[in-house]
Coordinates of C-alpha atoms and ligand atoms in Angstrom, one line a residue:
X126 CA -96.1 -0.2 2.8
X127 CA -99.4 -1.8 1.8
X128 CA -100.9 -2.6 5.6
X129 CA -101.3 -5.7 4.4
X130 CA -97.7 -6.1 3.7
X131 CA -97.0 -4.0 6.8
X132 CA -97.5 -8.1 9.2
X133 CA -95.3 -10.2 6.8
X134 CA -92.9 -7.6 7.1
X135 CA -93.3 -8.1 11.2
X136 CA -93.5 -11.8 10.7
X137 CA -90.3 -11.6 8.7
X138 CA -88.2 -9.4 11.4
X139 CA -89.5 -12.0 14.4
X140 CA -88.6 -15.3 12.6
X141 CA -85.3 -14.2 11.2
X142 CA -83.1 -12.4 13.5
X143 CA -80.4 -9.9 13.7
X144 CA -79.9 -11.1 9.6
X145 CA -80.2 -7.1 8.2
X146 CA -79.1 -7.9 4.6
X147 CA -82.0 -9.8 4.5
X148 CA -84.5 -7.8 6.3
X149 CA -83.6 -5.2 3.8
X150 CA -83.8 -7.2 0.9
X151 CA -87.9 -8.3 1.8
X152 CA -89.1 -4.8 2.0
X153 CA -87.4 -3.9 -1.0
X154 CA -89.6 -6.0 -2.5
X155 CA -92.4 -6.0 -0.3
X156 CA -92.9 -1.9 -0.3
X157 CA -92.4 -2.5 -4.6
X158 CA -96.0 -5.3 -4.2
X159 CA -98.1 -2.4 -3.1
X160 CA -100.3 -2.1 -6.6
X161 CA -99.7 -6.5 -6.8
X162 CA -101.5 -7.4 -3.4
X163 CA -104.3 -4.7 -5.1
X164 CA -104.9 -6.2 -8.4
X165 CA -104.8 -9.8 -6.9
X166 CA -106.5 -10.5 -4.3
X167 CA -105.5 -14.4 -4.9
X168 CA -102.0 -14.5 -3.9
X169 CA -102.9 -13.1 0.0
X170 CA -105.5 -15.8 -0.5
X171 CA -103.2 -18.8 -0.9
X172 CA -100.4 -16.7 1.7
X173 CA -98.7 -16.7 -1.4
X174 CA -96.0 -13.2 -0.3
X175 CA -95.4 -15.3 3.0
X176 CA -94.8 -18.4 1.6
X177 CA -92.2 -16.9 -0.6
X178 CA -90.9 -15.1 2.2
X179 CA -89.6 -18.6 4.1
X180 CA -86.8 -20.6 2.0
X181 CA -87.9 -24.1 1.1
X182 CA -85.1 -25.9 3.0
X183 CA -81.6 -24.4 4.6
X184 CA -78.3 -26.6 5.4
X185 CA -75.7 -25.1 7.9
X186 CA -72.9 -27.5 7.9
X187 CA -69.1 -28.0 9.6
X188 CA -66.2 -27.4 7.3
X189 CA -63.1 -29.0 9.4
X190 CA -60.1 -28.8 7.0
X191 CA -56.2 -28.8 7.6
X192 CA -54.1 -26.1 6.8
X193 CA -50.5 -26.3 4.7
X194 CA -49.2 -26.5 8.8
X195 CA -50.9 -29.2 9.2
X196 CA -53.4 -27.7 11.4
X197 CA -56.7 -28.4 11.3
X198 CA -58.9 -25.5 10.7
X199 CA -63.2 -24.5 11.1
X200 CA -65.5 -23.3 9.3
X201 CA -69.5 -23.2 8.6
X202 CA -70.7 -24.1 5.4
X203 CA -75.0 -23.1 3.9
X204 CA -77.1 -23.6 1.5
X205 CA -80.7 -21.7 1.3
X206 CA -83.0 -23.5 -1.3
X207 CA -85.5 -21.1 -1.7
X208 CA -87.6 -21.5 -4.3
X209 CA -88.8 -24.1 -6.3
X210 CA -91.6 -23.3 -8.2
X211 CA -89.8 -22.5 -11.7
X212 CA -87.1 -24.7 -11.4
X213 CA -83.9 -26.2 -9.9
X214 CA -82.0 -24.0 -7.7
X215 CA -79.8 -22.2 -8.3
X216 CA -77.7 -19.0 -7.2
X217 CA -73.8 -18.9 -7.1
X218 CA -71.5 -20.1 -3.8
X219 CA -69.8 -17.5 -1.6
X220 CA -66.6 -17.8 0.0
X221 CA -65.6 -14.4 2.0
X222 CA -65.0 -14.2 5.7
X223 CA -68.2 -12.1 6.1
X224 CA -71.5 -14.9 5.4
X225 CA -73.3 -15.4 7.9
X226 CA -76.7 -17.1 7.7
X227 CA -78.6 -13.3 6.9
X228 CA -76.4 -12.7 3.6
X229 CA -77.0 -15.6 2.0
X230 CA -80.8 -15.9 2.8
X231 CA -80.7 -12.4 0.9
X232 CA -78.9 -13.6 -1.7
X233 CA -81.0 -16.7 -2.0
X234 CA -84.2 -14.2 -2.2
X235 CA -82.7 -11.8 -4.7
X236 CA -82.3 -14.9 -6.8
X237 CA -85.4 -15.4 -6.8
X238 CA -86.9 -13.6 -8.4
X239 CA -84.0 -12.0 -10.5
X240 CA -84.0 -16.2 -11.8
X241 CA -87.2 -15.0 -12.7
X242 CA -86.5 -12.7 -14.6
X243 CA -84.5 -14.2 -16.6
X244 CA -87.4 -16.6 -18.1
X245 CA -85.8 -19.7 -17.9
X246 CA -87.1 -22.3 -15.9
X247 CA -84.6 -22.3 -12.7
X248 CA -85.5 -21.9 -9.0
X249 CA -83.9 -19.3 -6.3
X250 CA -81.0 -20.8 -3.8
X251 CA -77.4 -19.4 -2.6
X252 CA -75.2 -20.7 -0.5
X253 CA -71.3 -20.7 0.2
X254 CA -69.1 -20.2 3.5
X255 CA -67.0 -18.4 5.8
X256 CA -64.0 -19.2 4.4
X257 CA -61.7 -16.5 3.0
X258 CA -59.3 -17.7 0.2
X259 CA -57.2 -14.9 -0.4
X260 CA -53.8 -15.9 0.7
X261 CA -54.3 -19.6 0.9
X262 CA -51.9 -21.7 -1.6
X263 CA -54.1 -24.0 -4.0
X264 CA -53.4 -27.4 -2.1
X265 CA -55.1 -25.4 1.2
X266 CA -58.4 -23.7 -1.7
X267 CA -58.9 -27.6 -2.7
X268 CA -58.7 -29.0 1.3
X269 CA -61.4 -26.9 1.9
X270 CA -63.0 -26.7 -2.0
X271 CA -63.5 -31.1 -1.2
X272 CA -64.6 -31.1 2.7
X273 CA -67.4 -28.8 1.6
X274 CA -68.5 -30.9 -0.9
X275 CA -68.2 -33.5 0.9
X276 CA -71.5 -32.6 2.8
X277 CA -73.1 -30.2 0.1
X278 CA -73.3 -32.9 -2.8
X279 CA -75.8 -35.3 -0.6
X280 CA -78.4 -31.8 -0.9
X281 CA -77.0 -30.4 -5.4
X282 CA -77.8 -32.6 -8.4
X283 CA -78.9 -31.1 -12.3
X284 CA -82.8 -31.8 -11.2
X285 CA -82.6 -30.9 -7.9
X286 CA -79.4 -27.8 -6.9
X287 CA -77.0 -26.3 -9.5
X288 CA -74.7 -24.2 -7.8
X289 CA -72.1 -21.8 -9.7
X290 CA -70.1 -19.2 -8.3
X291 CA -70.1 -15.6 -6.7
X292 CA -67.4 -13.6 -4.8
X293 CA -64.5 -15.6 -3.6
X294 CA -65.0 -19.0 -5.8
X295 CA -64.4 -19.1 -9.5
X296 CA -63.3 -21.5 -12.1
X297 CA -60.6 -22.9 -9.6
X298 CA -63.0 -23.6 -6.9
X299 CA -65.5 -25.6 -9.0
X300 CA -62.6 -27.3 -10.1
X301 CA -61.9 -29.0 -6.9
X302 CA -66.0 -28.6 -5.7
X303 CA -67.3 -30.7 -9.3
X304 CA -63.9 -33.3 -9.5
X305 CA -64.8 -33.7 -5.5
X306 CA -68.8 -34.4 -6.3
X307 CA -68.1 -37.0 -9.7
X308 CA -65.0 -38.6 -7.3
X309 CA -67.4 -39.6 -4.4
X310 CA -70.5 -40.2 -7.1
X311 CA -68.9 -41.9 -9.8
X312 CA -71.3 -39.5 -11.4
X313 CA -69.7 -36.8 -14.9
X314 CA -72.7 -35.2 -13.7
X315 CA -72.6 -31.7 -15.8
X316 CA -75.0 -30.1 -14.8
X317 CA -74.8 -30.6 -11.2
X318 CA -72.9 -27.3 -11.2
X319 CA -71.8 -24.1 -13.7
X320 CA -68.7 -21.5 -14.5
X321 CA -66.8 -24.8 -15.2
X322 CA -64.0 -24.9 -17.6
X323 CA -64.0 -24.6 -21.1
X324 CA -62.7 -28.2 -21.2
X325 CA -64.7 -30.2 -18.8
X326 CA -68.3 -28.8 -19.8
X327 CA -68.5 -25.1 -19.5
X328 CA -69.9 -22.4 -21.8
X329 CA -68.2 -19.6 -23.8
X330 CA -69.4 -16.6 -22.3
X331 CA -70.0 -17.4 -18.3
X332 CA -66.8 -15.8 -17.5
X333 CA -67.6 -12.3 -19.2
X334 CA -71.4 -13.1 -18.5
X335 CA -72.8 -11.3 -15.4
X336 CA -70.5 -8.0 -16.4
X337 CA -71.1 -8.2 -20.1
X338 CA -74.5 -8.1 -18.7
X339 CA -75.0 -5.7 -16.5
X340 CA -73.4 -3.7 -19.6
X341 CA -76.5 -4.4 -22.0
X342 CA -78.6 -3.9 -19.9
X343 CA -77.5 -0.4 -19.2
X344 CA -77.0 0.3 -22.4
X345 CA -80.8 -0.9 -22.8
X346 CA -80.9 2.4 -20.4
X347 CA -79.6 4.3 -21.5
X348 CA -81.1 4.1 -26.0
X349 CA -84.1 4.7 -23.7
X350 CA -83.1 8.2 -23.1
X351 CA -81.2 8.6 -26.8
X352 CA -77.6 7.9 -25.1
X353 CA -75.1 5.4 -25.4
X354 CA -71.5 4.9 -24.0
X355 CA -70.1 5.7 -26.6
X356 CA -67.5 8.7 -25.4
X357 CA -68.8 8.4 -21.3
X358 CA -66.3 8.6 -18.3
X359 CA -67.3 4.7 -16.5
X360 CA -66.4 3.7 -13.2
X361 CA -66.8 0.2 -11.5
X362 CA -65.8 -0.7 -8.5
X363 CA -64.4 -4.5 -7.5
X364 CA -61.8 -5.8 -9.7
X365 CA -63.2 -9.4 -9.2
X366 CA -64.9 -11.2 -12.1
X367 CA -68.3 -8.5 -12.7
X368 CA -66.3 -5.6 -12.1
X369 CA -63.5 -6.7 -14.1
X370 CA -66.5 -7.7 -17.9
X371 CA -68.1 -4.6 -17.1
X372 CA -65.3 -3.1 -17.5
X373 CA -64.4 -5.0 -20.5
X374 CA -67.9 -4.6 -22.1
X375 CA -68.1 -0.8 -21.9
X376 CA -64.6 -0.1 -23.1
X377 CA -65.6 -2.5 -26.3
X378 CA -68.4 0.1 -26.8
X379 CA -66.6 2.8 -26.3
X380 CA -66.8 3.9 -23.2
X381 CA -63.2 5.1 -21.2
X382 CA -63.6 3.5 -17.6
X383 CA -61.6 5.5 -15.6
X384 CA -61.8 3.5 -11.5
X385 CA -61.7 0.4 -9.7
X386 CA -61.2 -1.1 -6.8
X387 CA -61.0 -3.5 -4.2
X388 CA -60.9 -3.8 -0.3
X389 CA -57.7 -2.4 -0.5
X390 CA -58.4 1.2 -1.8
X391 CA -58.8 2.3 -5.7
X392 CA -58.1 2.9 -8.7
X393 CA -58.2 6.0 -11.0
X394 CA -56.4 6.1 -14.4
X395 CA -57.8 9.0 -16.2
X396 CA -56.0 7.9 -19.4
X397 CA -58.9 4.4 -18.9
X398 CA -57.6 1.3 -18.2
X399 CA -55.9 -0.7 -19.3
X400 CA -58.1 -4.5 -19.5
X401 CA -54.6 -6.9 -20.2
X402 CA -52.6 -5.4 -16.9
X403 CA -55.8 -5.4 -15.1
X404 CA -56.3 -9.0 -15.2
X405 CA -53.0 -9.8 -14.8
X406 CA -52.5 -8.5 -11.6
X407 CA -56.3 -9.7 -10.1
X408 CA -57.0 -13.3 -12.5
X409 CA -53.3 -14.5 -12.7
X410 CA -51.3 -12.9 -10.0
X411 CA -54.2 -12.5 -7.3
X412 CA -53.4 -9.4 -6.4
X413 CA -54.2 -5.8 -5.3
X414 CA -54.9 -3.3 -7.6
X415 CA -52.4 -0.8 -6.0
X416 CA -49.9 -3.4 -7.9
X417 CA -52.1 -2.0 -11.1
X418 CA -51.8 1.7 -10.2
X419 CA -47.9 0.8 -9.3
X420 CA -46.6 -1.1 -13.3
X421 CA -49.1 1.6 -14.9
X422 CA -46.7 4.0 -14.5
X423 CA -47.7 7.3 -15.0
X424 CA -51.9 7.6 -16.2
X425 CA -52.4 5.5 -13.3
X426 CA -52.7 6.6 -9.2
X427 CA -53.7 4.2 -6.0
X428 CA -55.6 6.2 -3.7
X429 CA -56.0 3.9 0.2
X430 CA -59.5 2.5 1.8
X431 CA -58.1 4.2 5.1
X432 CA -57.7 7.6 2.4
X433 CA -61.4 8.2 4.1
X434 CA -62.7 8.5 0.0
X435 CA -63.9 6.3 -1.7
X436 CA -64.1 5.1 -5.8
X437 CA -67.3 6.7 -5.5
X438 CA -65.7 10.5 -5.9
X439 CA -64.2 9.4 -9.7
X440 CA -67.0 11.8 -11.6
X441 CA -68.6 9.5 -14.6
X442 CA -71.5 9.3 -16.8
X443 CA -72.3 5.8 -15.5
X444 CA -71.6 3.9 -12.5
X445 CA -72.0 0.0 -12.3
X446 CA -71.2 -1.3 -8.6
X447 CA -69.7 -4.9 -8.8
X448 CA -68.8 -5.1 -5.5
X449 CA -70.6 -6.3 -2.8
X450 CA -73.5 -5.2 -1.0
X451 CA -74.1 -1.8 0.6
X452 CA -70.7 -0.1 -1.0
X453 CA -72.4 3.0 -2.1
X454 CA -74.9 5.1 0.3
X455 CA -76.4 8.3 0.6
X456 CA -73.4 10.7 0.9
X457 CA -71.4 8.1 -2.0
X458 CA -74.8 8.5 -4.1
X459 CA -75.1 12.5 -3.9
X460 CA -72.0 13.0 -4.8
X461 CA -72.0 10.7 -8.1
X462 CA -75.1 13.3 -9.0
X463 CA -73.3 16.0 -8.2
X464 CA -70.4 14.9 -11.0
X465 CA -73.4 14.2 -13.0
X466 CA -74.0 10.6 -13.1
X467 CA -76.9 10.0 -15.0
X468 CA -76.5 6.5 -15.2
X469 CA -75.8 3.9 -12.3
X470 CA -76.6 -0.2 -12.7
X471 CA -76.3 -2.7 -9.9
X472 CA -73.5 -5.2 -10.9
X473 CA -73.0 -6.8 -7.7
X474 CA -76.4 -7.5 -5.6
X475 CA -77.5 -4.7 -3.9
X476 CA -74.2 -2.9 -3.3
X477 CA -76.5 0.9 -3.2
X478 CA -78.2 0.9 -0.6
X479 CA -81.1 2.4 0.1
X480 CA -80.8 6.3 1.2
X481 CA -78.6 5.9 -2.5
X482 CA -82.0 4.7 -4.0
X483 CA -84.1 7.7 -2.7
X484 CA -81.1 10.4 -3.7
X485 CA -81.3 8.6 -7.5
X486 CA -84.9 8.8 -7.7
X487 CA -84.5 12.3 -6.8
X488 CA -82.5 13.2 -9.1
X489 CA -83.2 11.9 -11.7
X490 CA -80.2 9.0 -12.7
X491 CA -81.6 6.0 -13.8
X492 CA -81.3 3.4 -11.3
X493 CA -80.5 -0.1 -12.7
X494 CA -81.1 -2.8 -9.8
X495 CA -79.1 -5.5 -10.0
X496 CA -82.1 -8.4 -9.5
X497 CA -82.8 -7.4 -13.6
X498 CA -79.2 -6.5 -14.7
X499 CA -76.7 -8.4 -13.3
X500 CA -79.5 -11.4 -14.2
X501 CA -76.8 -12.5 -16.8
X502 CA -74.5 -14.3 -14.9
X503 CA -77.3 -16.4 -14.2
X504 CA -78.8 -17.0 -17.2
X505 CA -75.4 -18.0 -19.1
X506 CA -75.9 -20.7 -16.5
X507 CA -79.3 -21.8 -17.6
X508 CA -77.4 -21.5 -20.7
X509 CA -74.1 -23.6 -19.7
X510 CA -77.4 -25.6 -18.1
X511 CA -78.7 -26.0 -22.1
X512 CA -75.3 -27.2 -23.0
X513 CA -75.4 -29.4 -20.7
X514 CA -78.4 -31.8 -20.8
X515 CA -77.9 -31.6 -24.6
X516 CA -74.2 -33.1 -24.7
X517 CA -73.2 -29.7 -27.1
X518 CA -71.1 -26.8 -26.8
X519 CA -71.7 -23.3 -28.8
X520 CA -69.8 -21.1 -30.2
X521 CA -68.7 -17.5 -28.4
X522 CA -71.0 -15.1 -31.2
X523 CA -73.2 -17.3 -30.5
X524 CA -74.6 -17.1 -26.6
X525 CA -73.2 -13.2 -27.3
X526 CA -75.8 -12.9 -28.8
X527 CA -78.4 -15.4 -26.5
X528 CA -76.4 -13.1 -23.7
X529 CA -77.5 -9.8 -25.4
X530 CA -81.1 -11.1 -26.5
X531 CA -81.7 -12.4 -22.7
X532 CA -81.2 -8.3 -21.3
X533 CA -82.7 -6.6 -23.6
X534 CA -86.0 -9.2 -23.3
X535 CA -85.5 -8.5 -19.3
X536 CA -85.2 -4.7 -19.6
X537 CA -88.0 -4.4 -21.9
X538 CA -89.7 -6.7 -19.7
X539 CA -88.9 -4.4 -16.6
X540 CA -90.5 -1.4 -18.3
X541 CA -93.5 -2.8 -19.6
X542 CA -94.0 -4.0 -15.9
X543 CA -93.9 -1.0 -14.7
X544 CA -96.2 1.5 -17.1
X545 CA -98.6 -1.5 -16.7
X546 CA -98.4 -1.1 -12.7
X547 CA -98.6 2.5 -12.7
X548 CA -95.1 3.3 -11.8
X549 CA -93.7 4.1 -16.1
X550 CA -89.5 4.5 -15.8
X551 CA -89.2 2.7 -12.5
X552 CA -86.6 0.1 -12.5
X553 CA -86.8 -1.6 -8.9
X554 CA -90.4 -2.1 -9.5
X555 CA -90.8 -2.7 -12.8
X556 CA -88.7 -6.0 -11.8
X557 CA -90.0 -6.3 -8.8
X558 CA -93.2 -7.2 -9.9
X559 CA -92.3 -8.5 -13.3
X560 CA -90.7 -11.8 -11.1
X561 CA -92.3 -11.9 -8.4
X562 CA -95.6 -12.6 -10.8
X563 CA -93.9 -15.5 -12.6
X564 CA -93.5 -16.4 -8.8
X565 CA -96.8 -17.2 -7.7
X566 CA -98.0 -17.7 -10.4
X567 CA -96.2 -21.5 -10.0
X568 CA -96.6 -21.5 -6.4
X569 CA -100.4 -20.4 -7.2
X570 CA -100.0 -23.6 -10.2
X571 CA -98.8 -26.0 -7.8
X572 CA -100.4 -25.6 -4.6
X573 CA -100.4 -25.6 -1.0
X574 CA -96.4 -27.3 -0.9
Ligands
NAP247 P1 -64.9 -11.7 -6.7 O1 -65.0 -11.6 -8.2 O2 -64.7 -12.2 -5.7 O3 -64.7 -10.1 -6.6 C1 -65.1 -8.9 -5.6 C2 -65.1 -7.9 -6.0 O4 -64.9 -7.1 -5.0 C3 -63.3 -8.1 -5.7 O5 -62.5 -7.2 -6.2 C4 -63.2 -7.7 -4.0 O6 -61.9 -7.1 -3.5 C5 -64.4 -6.7 -4.0 N1 -65.2 -6.9 -2.2 C6 -65.5 -7.4 -2.1 N2 -66.5 -7.7 -0.7 C7 -65.8 -6.3 -0.1 C8 -65.9 -5.2 0.6 N3 -65.9 -5.5 1.5 N4 -65.3 -3.8 0.2 C9 -64.5 -3.6 -0.9 N5 -64.2 -4.6 -1.5 C10 -64.9 -5.5 -1.8 O7 -66.7 -11.7 -6.7 P2 -67.6 -11.2 -8.4 O8 -68.5 -12.7 -8.6 O9 -67.6 -10.3 -9.3 O10 -69.4 -10.8 -7.2 C11 -69.4 -9.3 -7.2 C12 -70.5 -8.9 -7.4 O11 -71.0 -9.1 -7.6 C13 -71.3 -10.0 -5.8 O12 -72.1 -8.6 -4.6 C14 -72.1 -11.6 -6.8 O13 -73.2 -11.5 -5.3 C15 -72.5 -10.4 -7.6 N6 -72.6 -11.4 -8.6 C16 -72.1 -12.2 -8.9 C17 -72.0 -13.1 -10.3 C18 -70.8 -14.3 -10.8 O14 -71.8 -14.3 -12.1 N7 -70.1 -13.8 -10.2 C19 -73.2 -12.8 -11.0 C20 -74.3 -12.4 -10.0 C21 -73.6 -11.1 -9.1 P3 -61.5 -7.9 -2.5 O15 -59.7 -9.2 -3.3 O16 -59.9 -7.4 -1.6 O17 -62.1 -8.7 -1.5

């Protein structure tokens, strides 16, 4: 790391003890900024890098609720409003038992630069809770969401902070939270949350956007190498919102998606995933991927997580990690390289460990970081905000075309920036530098605030 950046990183470590994922995300950004600090002394003079590493506001709150047996349950809620230089804070809410401040800060930090890369007027934030919706009834999820929003509502607004979904937060949860916001404020303020249902202010393509966008980005990477998805074998991890729609778009582009996973294990389906069955199992019935294997029969088998094997052992040309942070490590990356994988595009946020990224670089595997490759979700959220502001709703095809243009634009920006700063073909450097400069210039213009 550049010698002027090391003290900033040391300060991040000292001020945010124990927040390992946040440390990992800041280190990854700072390691890319060496050529930036050399070309732009004005950023150091205005302490832009130090300031960008410090959230503008961090909110932590109690979320009490009553379960179906009448017992009082207690969770913790978070909203980190990280940077609003480019627009209202924008970023999802995650409901998962592993959530703590360090996870929300890493996600919020990534979100700043991802949102800048989309070219849309949105700042960066993230939130969530250690609540686990798995195994909870709809009524319990509703009571939790209502309690969560009863505190969160005072901090958000269409011009202030606009949350969306993430792990554990889909259309059902957004519905309960929007309902409670509307009830408390007596305002039908559609632009306060994105990921809404189509009949009450949502945008077509928002459900598909992150997965589709990741595949659009990966397709640009393939094109730049004279290749395409057609006839390729793909492995996705996860089987949630991002994974399912990444698999769907890859299949539409002629690829065969042969594996996906959840936290219980993975399924291999040599005939290619039956997406209608997968959606029914995961989206409607909320069951495990083993149910997919049981019901699919012949071509599919389930491998449990305690077998010691992982979804990355399944040979593929293109790998799309779409589950969670640090799910693909150096060992997995070596297996992918040995099996001839040519492209890895992150649908999830920071799913590949630094070791894994090093292996990809050494093996000549093209690596597209989540900051760029999964920006389609938030970009389409911004399109949802545009539709809400104009009281309009666009067709599926029009919205998908916009998403496609945004993803090809981000791809081009990453490559041009990587070239301009002396790291040709390096998507990590390109994404970090392009996103950072956009935010840094806005912060300079807005003064010391
Ligand atoms: P989701 O619908 O809740 O799905 C998450 C999937 O990942 C599930 O299959 C889940 O399995 C699996 N998973 C979670 N934690 C895991 C773990 N520790 N080990 C193995 N599998 C695990 O969430 P999502 O919206 O698809 O989000 C997935 C990733 O994409 C996250 O990193 C998120 O931050 C990122 N992302 C999402 C969006 C968006 O628009 N939704 C946008 C940008 C980035 P279980 O059900 O067994 O837990």
